[in-house]
XYZ file of C-alpha atoms in Angstrom:
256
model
C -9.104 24.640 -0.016
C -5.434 25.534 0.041
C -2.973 22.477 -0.849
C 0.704 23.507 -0.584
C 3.013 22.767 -3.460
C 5.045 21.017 -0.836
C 2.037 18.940 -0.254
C 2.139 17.567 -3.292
C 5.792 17.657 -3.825
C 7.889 15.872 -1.032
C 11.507 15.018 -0.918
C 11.932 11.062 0.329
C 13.259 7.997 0.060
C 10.951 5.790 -2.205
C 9.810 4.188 -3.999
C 6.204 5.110 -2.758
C 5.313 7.903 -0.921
C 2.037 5.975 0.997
C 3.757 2.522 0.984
C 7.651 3.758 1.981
C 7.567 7.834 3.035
C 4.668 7.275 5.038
C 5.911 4.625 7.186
C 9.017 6.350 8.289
C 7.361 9.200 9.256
C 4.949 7.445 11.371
C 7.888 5.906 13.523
C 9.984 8.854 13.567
C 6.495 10.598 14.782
C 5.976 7.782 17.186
C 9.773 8.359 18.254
C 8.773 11.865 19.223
C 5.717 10.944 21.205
C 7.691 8.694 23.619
C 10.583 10.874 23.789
C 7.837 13.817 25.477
C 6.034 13.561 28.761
C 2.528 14.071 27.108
C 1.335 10.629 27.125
C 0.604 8.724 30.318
C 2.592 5.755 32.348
C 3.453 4.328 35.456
C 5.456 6.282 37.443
C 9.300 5.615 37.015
C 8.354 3.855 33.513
C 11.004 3.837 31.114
C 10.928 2.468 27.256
C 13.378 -0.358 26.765
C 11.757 -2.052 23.753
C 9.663 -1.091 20.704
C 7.756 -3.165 18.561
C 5.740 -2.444 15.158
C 3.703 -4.032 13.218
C 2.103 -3.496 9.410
C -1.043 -4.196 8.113
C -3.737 -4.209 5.029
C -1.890 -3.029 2.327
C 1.454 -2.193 3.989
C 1.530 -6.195 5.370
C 0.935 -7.609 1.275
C 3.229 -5.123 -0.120
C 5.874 -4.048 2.446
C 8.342 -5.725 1.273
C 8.297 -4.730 -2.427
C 8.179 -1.355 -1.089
C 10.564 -1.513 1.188
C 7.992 -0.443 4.302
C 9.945 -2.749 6.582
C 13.305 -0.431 5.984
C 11.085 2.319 6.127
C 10.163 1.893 9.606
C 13.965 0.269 10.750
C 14.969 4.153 9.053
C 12.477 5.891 10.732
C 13.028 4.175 14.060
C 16.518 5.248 13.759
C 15.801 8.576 13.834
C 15.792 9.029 9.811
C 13.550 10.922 8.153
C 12.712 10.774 4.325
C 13.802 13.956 3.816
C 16.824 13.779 5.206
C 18.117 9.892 5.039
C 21.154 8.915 2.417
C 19.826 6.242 0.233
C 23.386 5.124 0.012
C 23.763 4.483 3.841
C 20.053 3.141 4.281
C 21.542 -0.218 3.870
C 24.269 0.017 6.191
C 21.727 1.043 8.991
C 19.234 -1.431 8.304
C 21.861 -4.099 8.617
C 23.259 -2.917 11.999
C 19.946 -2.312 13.624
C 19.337 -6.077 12.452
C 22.993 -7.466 13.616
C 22.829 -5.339 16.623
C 18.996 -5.905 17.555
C 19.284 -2.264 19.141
C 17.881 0.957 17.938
C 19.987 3.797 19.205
C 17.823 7.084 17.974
C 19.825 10.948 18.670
C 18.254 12.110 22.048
C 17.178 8.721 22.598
C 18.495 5.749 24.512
C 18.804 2.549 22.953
C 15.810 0.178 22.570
C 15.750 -3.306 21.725
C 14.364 -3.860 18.344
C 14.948 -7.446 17.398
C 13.747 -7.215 13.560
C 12.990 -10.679 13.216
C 10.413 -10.203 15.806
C 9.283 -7.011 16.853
C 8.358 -5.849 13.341
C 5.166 -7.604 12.013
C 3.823 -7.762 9.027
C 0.517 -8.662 9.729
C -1.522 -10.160 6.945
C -4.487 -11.175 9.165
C -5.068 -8.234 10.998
C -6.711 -4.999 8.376
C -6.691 -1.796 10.858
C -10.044 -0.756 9.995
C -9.633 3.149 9.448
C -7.647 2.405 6.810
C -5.479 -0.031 4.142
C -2.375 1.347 5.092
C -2.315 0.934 8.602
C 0.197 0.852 10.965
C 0.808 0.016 15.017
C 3.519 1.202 17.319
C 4.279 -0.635 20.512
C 6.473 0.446 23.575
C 7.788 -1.699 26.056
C 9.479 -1.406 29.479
C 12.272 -3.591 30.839
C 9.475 -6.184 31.956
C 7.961 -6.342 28.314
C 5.266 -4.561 30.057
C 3.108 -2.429 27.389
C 3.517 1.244 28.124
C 2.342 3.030 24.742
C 0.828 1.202 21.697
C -0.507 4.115 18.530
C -1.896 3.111 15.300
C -0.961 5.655 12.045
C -2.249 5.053 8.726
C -0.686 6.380 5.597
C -3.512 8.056 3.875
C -1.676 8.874 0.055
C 0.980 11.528 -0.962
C 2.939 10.814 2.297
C 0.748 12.518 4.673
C 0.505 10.539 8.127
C -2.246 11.004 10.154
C -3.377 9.122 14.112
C -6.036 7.030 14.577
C -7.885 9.929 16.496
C -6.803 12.295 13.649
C -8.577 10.139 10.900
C -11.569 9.992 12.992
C -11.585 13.571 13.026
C -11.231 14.320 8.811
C -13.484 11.923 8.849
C -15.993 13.607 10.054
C -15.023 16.417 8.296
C -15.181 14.725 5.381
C -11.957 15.786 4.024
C -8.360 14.842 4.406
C -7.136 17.357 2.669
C -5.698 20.952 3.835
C -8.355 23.257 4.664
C -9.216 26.079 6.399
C -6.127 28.379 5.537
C -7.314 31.765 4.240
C -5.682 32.555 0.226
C -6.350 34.643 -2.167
C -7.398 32.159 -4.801
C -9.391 29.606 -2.584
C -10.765 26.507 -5.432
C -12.356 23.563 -4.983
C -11.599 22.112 -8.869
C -10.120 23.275 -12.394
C -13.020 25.043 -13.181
C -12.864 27.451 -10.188
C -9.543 28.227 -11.143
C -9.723 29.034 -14.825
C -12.451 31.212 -14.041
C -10.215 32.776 -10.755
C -7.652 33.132 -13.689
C -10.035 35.130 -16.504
C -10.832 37.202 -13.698
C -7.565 37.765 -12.357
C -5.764 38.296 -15.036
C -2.873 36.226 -13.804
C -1.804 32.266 -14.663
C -2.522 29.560 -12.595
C 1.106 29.348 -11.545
C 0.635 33.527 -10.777
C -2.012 32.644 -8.494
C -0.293 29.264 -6.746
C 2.474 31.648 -5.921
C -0.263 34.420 -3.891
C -1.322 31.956 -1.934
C 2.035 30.059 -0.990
C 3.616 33.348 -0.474
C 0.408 34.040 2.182
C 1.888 30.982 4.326
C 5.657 31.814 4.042
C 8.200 34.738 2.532
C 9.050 34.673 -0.975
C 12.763 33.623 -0.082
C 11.336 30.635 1.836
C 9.268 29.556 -0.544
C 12.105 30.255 -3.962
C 14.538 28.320 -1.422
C 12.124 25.128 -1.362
C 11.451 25.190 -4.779
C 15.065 25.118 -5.239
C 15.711 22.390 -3.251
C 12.545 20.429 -4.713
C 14.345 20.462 -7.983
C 17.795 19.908 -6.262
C 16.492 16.373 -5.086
C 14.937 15.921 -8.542
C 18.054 16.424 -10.279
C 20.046 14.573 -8.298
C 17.722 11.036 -8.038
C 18.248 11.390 -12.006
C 22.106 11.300 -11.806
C 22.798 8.821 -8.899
C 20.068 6.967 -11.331
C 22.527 7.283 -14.230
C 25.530 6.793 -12.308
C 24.578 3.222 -10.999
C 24.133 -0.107 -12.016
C 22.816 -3.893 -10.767
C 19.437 -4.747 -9.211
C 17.037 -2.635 -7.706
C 16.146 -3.216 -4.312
C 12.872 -4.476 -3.904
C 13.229 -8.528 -4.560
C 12.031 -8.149 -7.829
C 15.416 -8.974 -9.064
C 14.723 -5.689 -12.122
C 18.276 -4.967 -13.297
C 18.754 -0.823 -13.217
C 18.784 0.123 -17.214
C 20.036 4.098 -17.536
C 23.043 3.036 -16.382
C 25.800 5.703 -18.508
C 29.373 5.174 -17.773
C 31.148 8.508 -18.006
């Protein structure tokens, strides 16, 4: 299998990549579907309103984990790779105040938090335990669009129809790129790494290097550790409660 090291290493807002990551993507993702002319709907059809709803795992947990802001964020337009934790708050509280979504390329939609984003604790989606559903809405509050997304670990997203499919691959992970130094556990590639002559982290660079330049890949590294470095120091720079309603005052705090 091949199983990029930006696969396993993702810049995002946190603090969990299945619970928080994941759920912005999905509506940002959902945002793209209805902004494209690839799904069906009445003729002359337009989306006014969009709903969402969380469930399983994402329903019990969502709000430790900040999943409701996640998808507020990602409905916005905000992606985890991209969002300012230091704004998140000030969007999240306009979207609410306003009970409008305005999305770039998008019109505005009416997003009343206090009731067009569920979290369902009655409802499990059964492909998953982190399930989500997206709902769009014309003028009429006429359903045009619902998709369901679960968050499958690590940040990945995947449809309902998508699942299904790895599924019955049984794999979710991703395969069928040709490398170099193809392994299916450790074993394979110590023994890859007698033979080769070269270090795991040798071969990890062959095979990322088969899916991009050398300059792309050095230039995501860097930025990797650019995000790394700089979660440490806002961490050290700031002090008061975490967000999460846990009320768990921030400790590194080092004035300067």
């Amino acid at each position: 299998m091949f199983l990029s090291v930006f696969d396993l290493f993702k810049i995002g807002i946190g603090p969990s990549s299945s619970h928080t990551m994941g759920p912005m993507t999905a509506a940002r993702r959902f945002l793209d579907e209805i902004a494209g002319d690839d799904w069906p709907r009445p003729a002359g059809a337009k989306v006014a309103r969009i709903g969402a709803s969380l469930h399983g795992s994402l329903a019990y947990t969502g709000i430790g984990h900040g999943s409701d802001r996640a998808v507020i964020l990602g409905l916005a337009g905000q992606t985890p790779q991209t969002v300012d934790p230091d704004q998140a708050d000030g969007i999240v509280a306009r979207i609410t105040a306003d009970k409008l979504v305005s999305p770039p390329g998008h019109p505005s939609y009416r997003f009343d938090t206090a009731g067009d984003l569920v979290l369902d604790r009655k409802t499990p989606l059964t492909g998953h335990a982190n399930g989500m559903a997206f709902y769009a809405y014309d003028a009429g509050d006429r359903l045009l669009l619902k998709r369901i997304y679960y968050s499958i670990g690590g940040g990945f997203v995947v449809s309902e129809e998508e699942l299904q499919r790895m599924k019955a691959k049984g794999s979710v992970t991703t395969e069928g790129k040709k490398v170099p130094y193809p392994f299916k556990n450790a074993l394979e590639m110590l023994k890859m790494a007698g033979k080769s002559g070269l270090s795991i982290a040798e071969m990890k660079r062959v095979n990322e290097e088969t899916q991009m330049s050398r300059d792309e890949l050095d230039a995501g590294l860097d930025a990797i550790w650019g995000a790394m470095k700089s979660c440490i120091e806002r961490g050290l720079s700031q002090d008061g409660i975490m967000p999460g309603g846990l009320k768990v005052r921030r400790r590194p705090h080092s004035p300067r």
